[in-house]
Short mmCIF file of C-alpha atoms in Angstrom, two decimals:
data_model
loop_
_atom_site.label_atom_id
_atom_site.label_comp_id
_atom_site.label_asym_id
_atom_site.label_seq_id
_atom_site.Cartn_x
_atom_site.Cartn_y
_atom_site.Cartn_z
CA MET A 4 93.50 79.08 107.54
CA LYS A 5 95.54 78.11 110.56
CA LYS A 6 95.19 80.20 113.68
CA SER A 7 98.54 81.25 115.14
CA LYS A 8 99.37 82.74 118.48
CA ILE A 9 98.56 86.44 118.32
CA VAL A 10 100.89 88.94 119.97
CA ALA A 11 99.79 92.58 120.28
CA VAL A 12 102.48 95.24 120.58
CA VAL A 13 101.17 98.25 122.52
CA GLY A 14 102.47 101.32 124.30
CA ARG A 15 102.43 105.10 124.18
CA PRO A 16 103.70 106.96 121.07
CA ASN A 17 107.37 106.87 120.08
CA VAL A 18 108.53 104.08 122.40
CA GLY A 19 109.76 102.01 119.43
CA LYS A 20 106.91 99.56 118.82
CA SER A 21 107.29 99.54 115.04
CA THR A 22 111.08 99.42 115.30
CA LEU A 23 110.84 96.33 117.48
CA ILE A 24 108.45 94.68 115.04
CA ASN A 25 110.84 95.38 112.17
CA ARG A 26 113.67 93.88 114.23
CA ILE A 27 111.65 90.73 114.90
CA LEU A 28 110.63 90.44 111.25
CA GLY A 29 114.16 91.07 110.04
CA GLU A 30 113.03 93.67 107.52
CA ARG A 31 111.39 97.08 107.35
CA ARG A 32 107.72 96.16 107.21
CA SER A 33 106.17 98.54 109.75
CA ILE A 34 106.42 102.30 109.21
CA VAL A 35 108.94 104.01 111.47
CA ASP A 36 109.11 107.78 111.89
CA ASP A 37 109.96 110.24 114.64
CA MET A 38 106.50 111.82 114.39
CA PRO A 39 104.16 110.45 117.09
CA GLY A 40 101.04 108.70 115.82
CA VAL A 41 102.52 107.38 112.56
CA THR A 42 100.94 103.96 113.08
CA ARG A 43 97.19 104.55 113.21
CA ASP A 44 95.46 101.27 112.38
CA ARG A 45 96.35 97.89 113.78
CA VAL A 46 98.53 96.04 111.29
CA TYR A 47 99.14 92.28 111.15
CA PHE A 48 102.44 90.54 110.36
CA ASP A 49 103.34 86.85 110.15
CA ALA A 50 106.48 86.18 112.20
CA SER A 51 108.57 83.18 113.20
CA TRP A 52 111.35 82.37 115.64
CA GLN A 53 113.33 79.13 115.61
CA GLY A 54 110.66 77.50 113.47
CA LYS A 55 107.83 78.69 115.71
CA GLU A 56 105.19 80.84 114.02
CA PHE A 57 103.07 83.63 115.48
CA VAL A 58 101.24 86.81 114.42
CA LEU A 59 102.33 90.30 115.48
CA ILE A 60 99.86 93.19 115.67
CA ASP A 61 101.35 96.68 115.43
CA THR A 62 99.15 99.35 117.00
CA GLY A 63 99.00 103.12 117.22
CA GLY A 64 100.51 104.84 120.22
CA ILE A 65 98.08 105.00 123.15
CA VAL A 66 97.45 108.36 124.81
CA THR A 67 94.88 108.21 127.60
CA ASN A 68 92.49 111.01 128.58
CA ASP A 69 92.63 112.81 125.24
CA GLU A 70 89.57 114.26 123.49
CA ASP A 71 91.07 114.28 120.00
CA GLU A 72 88.99 112.10 117.64
CA PHE A 73 92.01 110.56 115.93
CA VAL A 74 93.68 109.73 119.23
CA ASN A 75 90.50 108.08 120.45
CA ASN A 76 90.27 106.07 117.23
CA ILE A 77 93.87 104.90 117.66
CA PHE A 78 93.16 104.05 121.29
CA ASN A 79 90.14 101.98 120.25
CA GLN A 80 92.20 100.19 117.61
CA ALA A 81 94.76 99.27 120.26
CA LYS A 82 92.01 97.98 122.57
CA LEU A 83 90.66 95.81 119.74
CA ALA A 84 94.16 94.40 119.22
CA VAL A 85 94.38 93.58 122.94
CA ASP A 86 91.01 91.80 122.76
CA GLU A 87 92.27 89.65 119.85
CA ALA A 88 95.67 88.88 121.34
CA ASP A 89 96.86 85.88 123.33
CA THR A 90 99.93 87.76 124.56
CA ILE A 91 100.54 91.51 124.97
CA LEU A 92 103.95 93.14 124.64
CA PHE A 93 103.78 96.39 126.60
CA ILE A 94 106.62 98.57 125.31
CA VAL A 95 108.08 101.34 127.44
CA ASP A 96 110.95 103.77 126.78
CA ALA A 97 113.91 103.12 129.07
CA LYS A 98 115.66 106.33 128.02
CA ALA A 99 112.65 108.54 128.76
CA GLY A 100 111.82 106.72 131.99
CA LEU A 101 108.47 105.96 133.59
CA SER A 102 105.60 108.12 132.30
CA PRO A 103 102.15 108.66 133.84
CA TYR A 104 100.81 107.37 130.53
CA ASP A 105 102.68 104.10 131.13
CA THR A 106 100.91 103.72 134.48
CA ASP A 107 97.50 104.39 132.91
CA ILE A 108 98.13 101.92 130.09
CA ALA A 109 99.39 99.26 132.52
CA ASN A 110 96.15 99.58 134.52
CA ILE A 111 94.09 99.13 131.32
CA LEU A 112 96.13 96.14 130.14
CA ARG A 113 95.98 94.44 133.53
CA GLN A 114 92.19 94.28 133.21
CA SER A 115 92.47 92.25 130.00
CA GLY A 116 93.50 89.10 131.84
CA LYS A 117 95.92 88.29 128.99
CA GLU A 118 99.57 87.28 129.32
CA LEU A 119 101.54 90.52 129.72
CA ILE A 120 105.22 90.94 128.91
CA LEU A 121 106.77 94.27 129.90
CA VAL A 122 109.47 95.32 127.40
CA ALA A 123 111.88 98.15 128.22
CA ASN A 124 113.14 99.36 124.85
CA LYS A 125 116.12 101.63 124.00
CA VAL A 126 118.52 99.86 126.36
CA ASP A 127 121.43 100.26 123.95
CA SER A 128 124.26 99.15 126.25
CA MET A 129 124.84 97.20 129.47
CA SER A 130 125.46 100.48 131.30
CA GLU A 131 121.82 101.44 130.66
CA ILE A 132 120.29 98.34 132.28
CA GLY A 133 119.71 100.37 135.44
CA ASN A 134 117.26 102.56 133.50
CA THR A 135 114.70 99.75 133.68
CA ALA A 136 114.43 99.79 137.49
CA ASP A 137 111.64 102.41 137.63
CA PHE A 138 109.31 100.18 135.62
CA TYR A 139 109.02 97.60 138.42
CA ALA A 140 106.55 100.12 139.90
CA LEU A 141 104.05 99.09 137.20
CA GLY A 142 103.59 95.77 138.98
CA LEU A 143 104.05 93.74 135.78
CA GLY A 144 107.15 91.84 136.81
CA GLU A 145 110.68 92.08 135.47
CA PRO A 146 111.09 94.34 132.42
CA GLN A 147 112.68 92.62 129.41
CA ALA A 148 115.50 94.96 128.37
CA VAL A 149 115.97 95.25 124.59
CA SER A 150 117.40 97.55 121.95
CA ALA A 151 115.07 97.33 118.96
CA LEU A 152 117.12 99.86 116.99
CA HIS A 153 120.51 98.13 117.31
CA GLY A 154 119.37 94.54 117.81
CA SER A 155 121.57 94.23 120.87
CA GLY A 156 120.21 93.37 124.25
CA GLY A 157 117.60 90.70 124.85
CA VAL A 158 115.56 90.56 121.63
CA GLY A 159 116.37 86.85 121.30
CA ASP A 160 115.47 86.23 124.94
CA LEU A 161 112.20 88.12 124.38
CA LEU A 162 111.36 85.93 121.40
CA ASP A 163 112.14 82.81 123.45
CA LEU A 164 109.67 84.07 126.05
CA ILE A 165 106.97 84.83 123.44
CA THR A 166 107.26 81.40 121.80
CA LYS A 167 107.92 79.27 124.89
CA ASP A 168 104.53 77.53 124.60
CA LEU A 169 104.61 77.08 120.80
CA GLU A 170 105.66 74.02 118.85
CA ARG A 171 107.86 74.11 115.80
CA LYS A 172 105.72 73.75 112.71
CA LYS A 173 106.55 71.77 109.61
CA ASP A 174 106.86 73.68 106.38
CA ASP A 175 103.45 73.64 104.74
CA ASP A 176 102.70 74.84 101.26
CA GLU A 177 100.65 78.01 101.20
CA ASP A 178 96.98 77.32 100.75
CA GLU A 179 96.51 77.79 97.03
CA ASN A 180 92.78 78.24 97.52
CA THR A 181 93.31 81.44 99.50
CA VAL A 182 92.71 84.56 97.41
CA LYS A 183 94.65 87.68 98.40
CA ILE A 184 92.85 90.91 97.49
CA ALA A 185 94.62 94.29 97.67
CA ILE A 186 92.13 97.14 98.08
CA VAL A 187 93.69 100.13 96.32
CA GLY A 188 92.80 103.55 94.99
CA LYS A 189 93.08 107.26 95.64
CA PRO A 190 92.56 108.69 99.13
CA ASN A 191 88.92 108.97 100.19
CA ALA A 192 87.58 106.54 97.59
CA GLY A 193 86.13 104.42 100.42
CA LYS A 194 88.68 101.60 100.69
CA SER A 195 88.64 101.32 104.48
CA SER A 196 84.83 101.53 104.56
CA ILE A 197 84.66 98.59 102.16
CA LEU A 198 87.06 96.60 104.35
CA ASN A 199 85.13 97.35 107.53
CA ASN A 200 81.83 96.41 105.89
CA LEU A 201 83.18 93.13 104.54
CA LEU A 202 84.67 92.23 107.92
CA ASN A 203 81.70 93.62 109.82
CA GLU A 204 84.08 95.29 112.24
CA ASN A 205 86.12 98.46 112.50
CA ARG A 206 89.43 96.96 111.40
CA ALA A 207 90.57 100.22 109.74
CA ILE A 208 89.96 103.78 110.87
CA VAL A 209 87.41 105.45 108.58
CA SER A 210 87.67 109.22 108.35
CA PRO A 211 86.97 111.92 105.78
CA VAL A 212 90.55 113.17 106.30
CA SER A 213 92.73 112.28 103.32
CA GLY A 214 95.54 109.83 104.01
CA THR A 215 94.15 108.17 107.15
CA THR A 216 95.39 104.68 106.28
CA ARG A 217 99.17 104.68 106.16
CA ASP A 218 99.99 101.00 106.58
CA SER A 219 98.77 98.08 104.51
CA ILE A 220 96.38 96.15 106.74
CA ASN A 221 95.93 92.39 106.27
CA SER A 222 92.67 90.77 107.38
CA GLU A 223 91.57 87.17 106.99
CA VAL A 224 87.96 86.32 106.17
CA VAL A 225 86.04 83.25 105.03
CA TYR A 226 83.19 83.60 102.55
CA ASN A 227 81.25 80.60 101.19
CA ASP A 228 83.89 78.28 102.67
CA ARG A 229 86.64 80.07 100.73
CA ALA A 230 89.51 81.83 102.52
CA PHE A 231 90.47 85.38 101.58
CA VAL A 232 93.10 87.84 102.74
CA LEU A 233 91.97 91.46 102.38
CA VAL A 234 94.72 94.09 102.28
CA ASP A 235 93.67 97.68 102.91
CA THR A 236 96.28 100.12 101.63
CA ALA A 237 97.16 103.79 101.80
CA GLY A 238 95.56 106.04 99.22
CA ILE A 239 97.84 106.55 96.23
CA ARG A 240 98.08 110.21 95.24
CA LYS A 241 99.97 111.82 92.38
CA LYS A 242 103.72 111.69 92.90
CA SER A 243 103.96 115.47 92.93
CA LYS A 244 101.56 115.61 95.90
CA VAL A 245 103.13 112.84 97.99
CA ASP A 246 105.09 114.11 100.98
CA TYR A 247 108.58 112.68 101.37
CA GLY A 248 108.97 110.24 104.24
CA VAL A 249 106.04 108.49 105.88
CA GLU A 250 103.51 109.01 103.10
CA ALA A 251 106.00 108.04 100.40
CA PHE A 252 106.79 104.82 102.26
CA ALA A 253 103.08 104.11 102.73
CA VAL A 254 102.48 104.49 98.99
CA ASP A 255 105.44 102.19 98.35
CA ARG A 256 103.84 99.66 100.68
CA ALA A 257 100.57 99.94 98.76
CA ILE A 258 102.38 99.20 95.49
CA ARG A 259 104.15 96.29 97.15
CA ALA A 260 100.76 94.96 98.28
CA ILE A 261 99.62 95.03 94.65
CA ARG A 262 102.64 93.01 93.58
CA GLU A 263 101.98 90.39 96.26
CA ALA A 264 98.20 90.10 95.66
CA ASP A 265 96.25 87.75 93.43
CA VAL A 266 93.65 90.41 92.69
CA ALA A 267 93.61 94.19 93.10
CA LEU A 268 90.29 95.86 93.83
CA LEU A 269 90.65 99.34 92.33
CA VAL A 270 88.13 101.50 94.21
CA ILE A 271 86.88 104.50 92.24
CA ASP A 272 84.62 107.25 93.58
CA ALA A 273 81.57 106.87 91.33
CA VAL A 274 80.54 110.48 91.97
CA GLU A 275 83.91 111.77 90.79
CA GLY A 276 84.22 109.25 87.99
CA LEU A 277 87.34 107.79 86.38
CA THR A 278 90.30 110.17 86.79
CA ASP A 279 93.82 110.25 85.39
CA GLN A 280 95.16 109.07 88.73
CA ASP A 281 92.79 106.07 88.66
CA LYS A 282 94.18 105.21 85.22
CA LYS A 283 97.75 105.43 86.51
CA ILE A 284 96.94 103.13 89.43
CA ALA A 285 95.33 100.69 86.99
CA GLN A 286 98.49 100.75 84.90
CA THR A 287 100.53 99.97 88.00
CA ILE A 288 98.28 96.97 88.64
CA GLU A 289 98.61 95.79 85.04
CA GLU A 290 102.40 96.16 85.11
CA ALA A 291 102.52 94.14 88.34
CA GLY A 292 100.67 91.28 86.62
CA CYS A 293 97.92 91.38 89.23
CA GLY A 294 94.29 90.53 88.54
CA LEU A 295 92.03 93.59 88.38
CA ILE A 296 88.51 94.41 89.50
CA VAL A 297 87.32 97.99 89.02
CA ALA A 298 84.83 98.84 91.77
CA PHE A 299 82.77 102.00 91.47
CA ASN A 300 81.99 102.86 95.09
CA LYS A 301 79.28 105.24 96.39
CA TRP A 302 76.87 103.92 93.75
CA ASP A 303 74.02 104.78 96.12
CA LEU A 304 74.69 108.45 95.33
CA ILE A 305 74.41 107.98 91.56
CA LYS A 306 71.02 108.71 90.03
CA ASN A 307 69.75 107.89 86.54
CA VAL A 308 73.04 106.44 85.30
CA GLN A 309 73.06 102.99 83.71
CA THR A 310 76.05 100.78 84.37
CA HIS A 311 76.51 99.79 80.72
CA LYS A 312 76.83 103.46 79.74
CA LEU A 313 79.56 103.97 82.32
CA GLU A 314 81.33 100.84 81.10
CA LYS A 315 81.20 102.24 77.56
CA GLN A 316 82.73 105.47 78.82
CA ILE A 317 85.57 103.51 80.41
CA GLU A 318 86.14 101.62 77.17
CA ASP A 319 86.44 104.92 75.30
CA GLU A 320 88.63 106.71 77.85
CA ALA A 321 90.78 103.79 79.00
CA PRO A 322 90.64 100.95 76.45
CA PHE A 323 93.46 99.13 78.23
CA LEU A 324 90.96 98.49 81.07
CA ASN A 325 88.61 96.52 78.84
CA TYR A 326 89.81 93.19 80.24
CA ALA A 327 89.05 94.24 83.84
CA LYS A 328 85.91 93.11 85.64
CA LYS A 329 83.72 96.03 86.74
CA ILE A 330 81.30 96.13 89.67
CA PHE A 331 79.12 98.90 91.10
CA ILE A 332 78.95 98.94 94.89
CA SER A 333 78.20 101.02 97.96
CA ALA A 334 80.27 100.58 101.11
CA LYS A 335 77.72 102.71 102.95
CA THR A 336 74.65 100.59 102.14
CA GLY A 337 76.42 97.29 101.47
CA GLN A 338 74.99 97.21 97.94
CA ARG A 339 76.56 94.36 95.92
CA LEU A 340 79.61 94.30 98.21
CA HIS A 341 79.81 90.53 98.32
CA GLN A 342 80.25 90.48 94.57
CA ILE A 343 83.83 91.35 95.46
CA PHE A 344 84.43 87.83 96.78
CA ASP A 345 82.65 86.04 93.94
CA VAL A 346 84.35 88.06 91.20
CA ALA A 347 87.76 87.83 92.92
CA VAL A 348 87.56 84.04 92.84
CA GLU A 349 86.76 84.12 89.12
CA VAL A 350 89.59 86.54 88.36
CA ALA A 351 92.09 84.56 90.45
CA GLU A 352 91.16 81.39 88.58
CA GLN A 353 91.54 83.13 85.21
CA ARG A 354 94.93 84.48 86.29
CA ALA A 355 96.08 80.96 87.23
CA LYS A 356 94.70 79.35 84.05
CA ARG A 357 96.97 77.23 81.83
CA VAL A 358 96.23 76.43 78.20
CA GLN A 359 97.15 73.16 76.47
CA THR A 360 99.98 73.71 74.00
CA GLY A 361 98.19 72.07 71.09
CA LEU A 362 95.07 74.15 71.58
CA LEU A 363 97.13 77.32 72.00
CA ASN A 364 98.95 76.75 68.70
CA LYS A 365 95.66 76.06 66.94
CA VAL A 366 94.22 79.41 68.10
CA ILE A 367 97.38 81.38 67.21
CA ASN A 368 97.68 79.72 63.80
CA GLU A 369 94.01 80.37 63.00
CA ALA A 370 94.40 84.00 64.09
CA ALA A 371 97.40 84.42 61.80
CA ALA A 372 95.55 82.79 58.90
CA LEU A 373 92.46 84.95 59.44
CA ASN A 374 94.48 88.16 59.62
CA PRO A 375 98.00 87.64 58.24
CA PRO A 376 100.64 90.08 59.45
CA ILE A 377 101.59 92.86 57.04
CA SER A 378 105.00 92.54 55.46
CA ILE A 379 107.65 95.09 56.42
CA LYS A 380 110.18 95.97 53.71
CA GLY A 381 109.26 92.82 51.87
CA LYS A 382 109.71 90.60 54.93
CA LEU A 383 106.81 88.65 56.39
CA LEU A 384 106.40 87.63 60.02
CA LYS A 385 106.21 83.87 60.53
CA ILE A 386 104.94 82.34 63.79
CA TYR A 387 106.43 78.87 64.18
CA TYR A 388 105.35 77.77 67.63
CA SER A 389 103.59 79.07 70.74
CA THR A 390 103.78 77.95 74.35
CA GLN A 391 102.61 79.13 77.76
CA VAL A 392 105.61 79.39 80.04
CA LYS A 393 103.87 80.43 83.27
CA ALA A 394 100.65 81.52 84.93
CA LYS A 395 99.86 84.28 87.44
CA PRO A 396 99.72 86.12 85.09
CA PRO A 397 99.35 83.96 81.94
CA THR A 398 102.60 84.37 80.01
CA PHE A 399 103.24 83.15 76.48
CA ILE A 400 106.25 82.93 74.20
CA LEU A 401 105.76 82.91 70.44
CA PHE A 402 108.72 81.70 68.39
CA VAL A 403 109.04 83.76 65.19
CA ASN A 404 111.47 84.31 62.36
CA ASN A 405 112.11 87.97 63.21
CA LYS A 406 110.68 89.71 66.29
CA ASP A 407 111.33 93.13 64.73
CA LEU A 408 108.47 92.33 62.34
CA VAL A 409 105.94 92.27 65.20
CA LYS A 410 103.99 95.52 65.30
CA ASP A 411 102.26 96.62 68.50
CA SER A 412 98.92 96.54 66.68
CA TYR A 413 99.45 92.89 65.73
CA LYS A 414 100.44 92.01 69.27
CA ARG A 415 97.18 93.59 70.50
CA TYR A 416 95.32 91.56 67.87
CA LEU A 417 96.83 88.31 69.15
CA LEU A 418 96.02 89.28 72.75
CA LYS A 419 92.42 89.89 71.70
CA LYS A 420 92.23 86.48 70.06
CA LEU A 421 93.62 84.78 73.16
CA ARG A 422 90.95 86.43 75.30
CA GLU A 423 88.23 85.47 72.83
CA ALA A 424 89.36 81.86 72.89
CA PHE A 425 90.28 81.33 76.54
CA GLY A 426 88.69 84.14 78.55
CA PHE A 427 91.45 85.47 80.80
CA PHE A 428 89.03 88.17 81.96
CA GLY A 429 90.28 90.29 84.82
CA THR A 430 93.92 89.34 84.32
CA PRO A 431 96.78 90.83 82.31
CA ILE A 432 98.35 88.62 79.65
CA ARG A 433 102.02 88.66 78.77
CA ILE A 434 103.25 87.86 75.24
CA SER A 435 106.88 87.91 74.21
CA PHE A 436 108.47 86.94 70.92
CA ARG A 437 111.62 84.90 70.51
CA GLU A 438 113.49 84.37 67.29
CA ARG A 439 114.15 80.90 65.96
CA LYS A 440 115.50 80.21 62.51
CA GLU A 441 113.87 77.47 60.47
CA LYS A 442 115.58 75.53 57.69
CA GLY A 443 115.43 77.50 54.48
CA ASP A 444 115.07 80.87 56.24
CA LYS A 445 117.66 83.45 55.38
#
């Protein structure tokens, strides 16, 4: 995967870092809320300006000299972002004025040796330009005055400065060999621990406190010469327990990540077992047309339980999950973790599979001959022709004489026959029926 210029956006809480990122991206991608500390992990976004591409890293608000564990974790995440970055945008609040925290952060950033751009945010009118004067005391040069909230001010000038050393890139097709995996599940199932283990770094904050991850975090990794994008997401709780605002938006982002992924890794706490909420998340994945791997985490804590017995239990309790690939892992010990990559490749390939029309019709016709549909009120379902209209997920249209004659049980039977013939393991299959009259039909 191509390496772009990396730009880290840092500053103390509530100076408008996420608002500025949303302004640059042109859409609401980073979580914005009045509550300090909303952004906790470092979050990566692909951005472009005038045909020039770069990567933005959103970070949690930095508070120096604080003993709180969460604050220290956020501070460490921001330092990691600075280490990765080529350029650092140091955001300060022009309305609030110079803060002692700003001075402390400036001293830390100066030691990085990276290109530093001082950005004075919340300059909402020309009359407020004078509010930036105090920030010259930081010794970082002229502050770039912007209004991230309103888009007025020098956001365009700031982007020109960020991209001044970049060349315009030609439009390239997305690398089809890259597999995007969304890591999803309930809070505390171990999603962030899995991500950190796979990346061998602390990309996401791991904590026993429910709801630690609020943003969807994208990370690139190469395994066996194959490129992957891992997306860590917020834990998805029952709707009735989701707080309005930040958490609701984070859950929405997690669902969006599922829709955009090739494969969803549904992480289930093996100690707790399959719950109703796990089933609902699995249904969300199926409805999104995303590939599915069910990963039972914390397998190191399970004693005297055979995997095939647990699989049988899943088949009994959630038969709609039968098509999903199942793995048994431990983020703590690393047990079978790299199966995630191998199985994800298989599932992604099955999801992208296309079937020859002639072979498809042969399988459907044989299935209908082996188990003819039952007549309804004296009328018999006739299947004239079948075709695959798309992949990702595999989608088929069957032309019939009367789609009202198709019972759900017969549709499930045809789905089963398609899987038996062509595999399609780990991926949903879509079948729809379209009416077409044949000569002689009344």
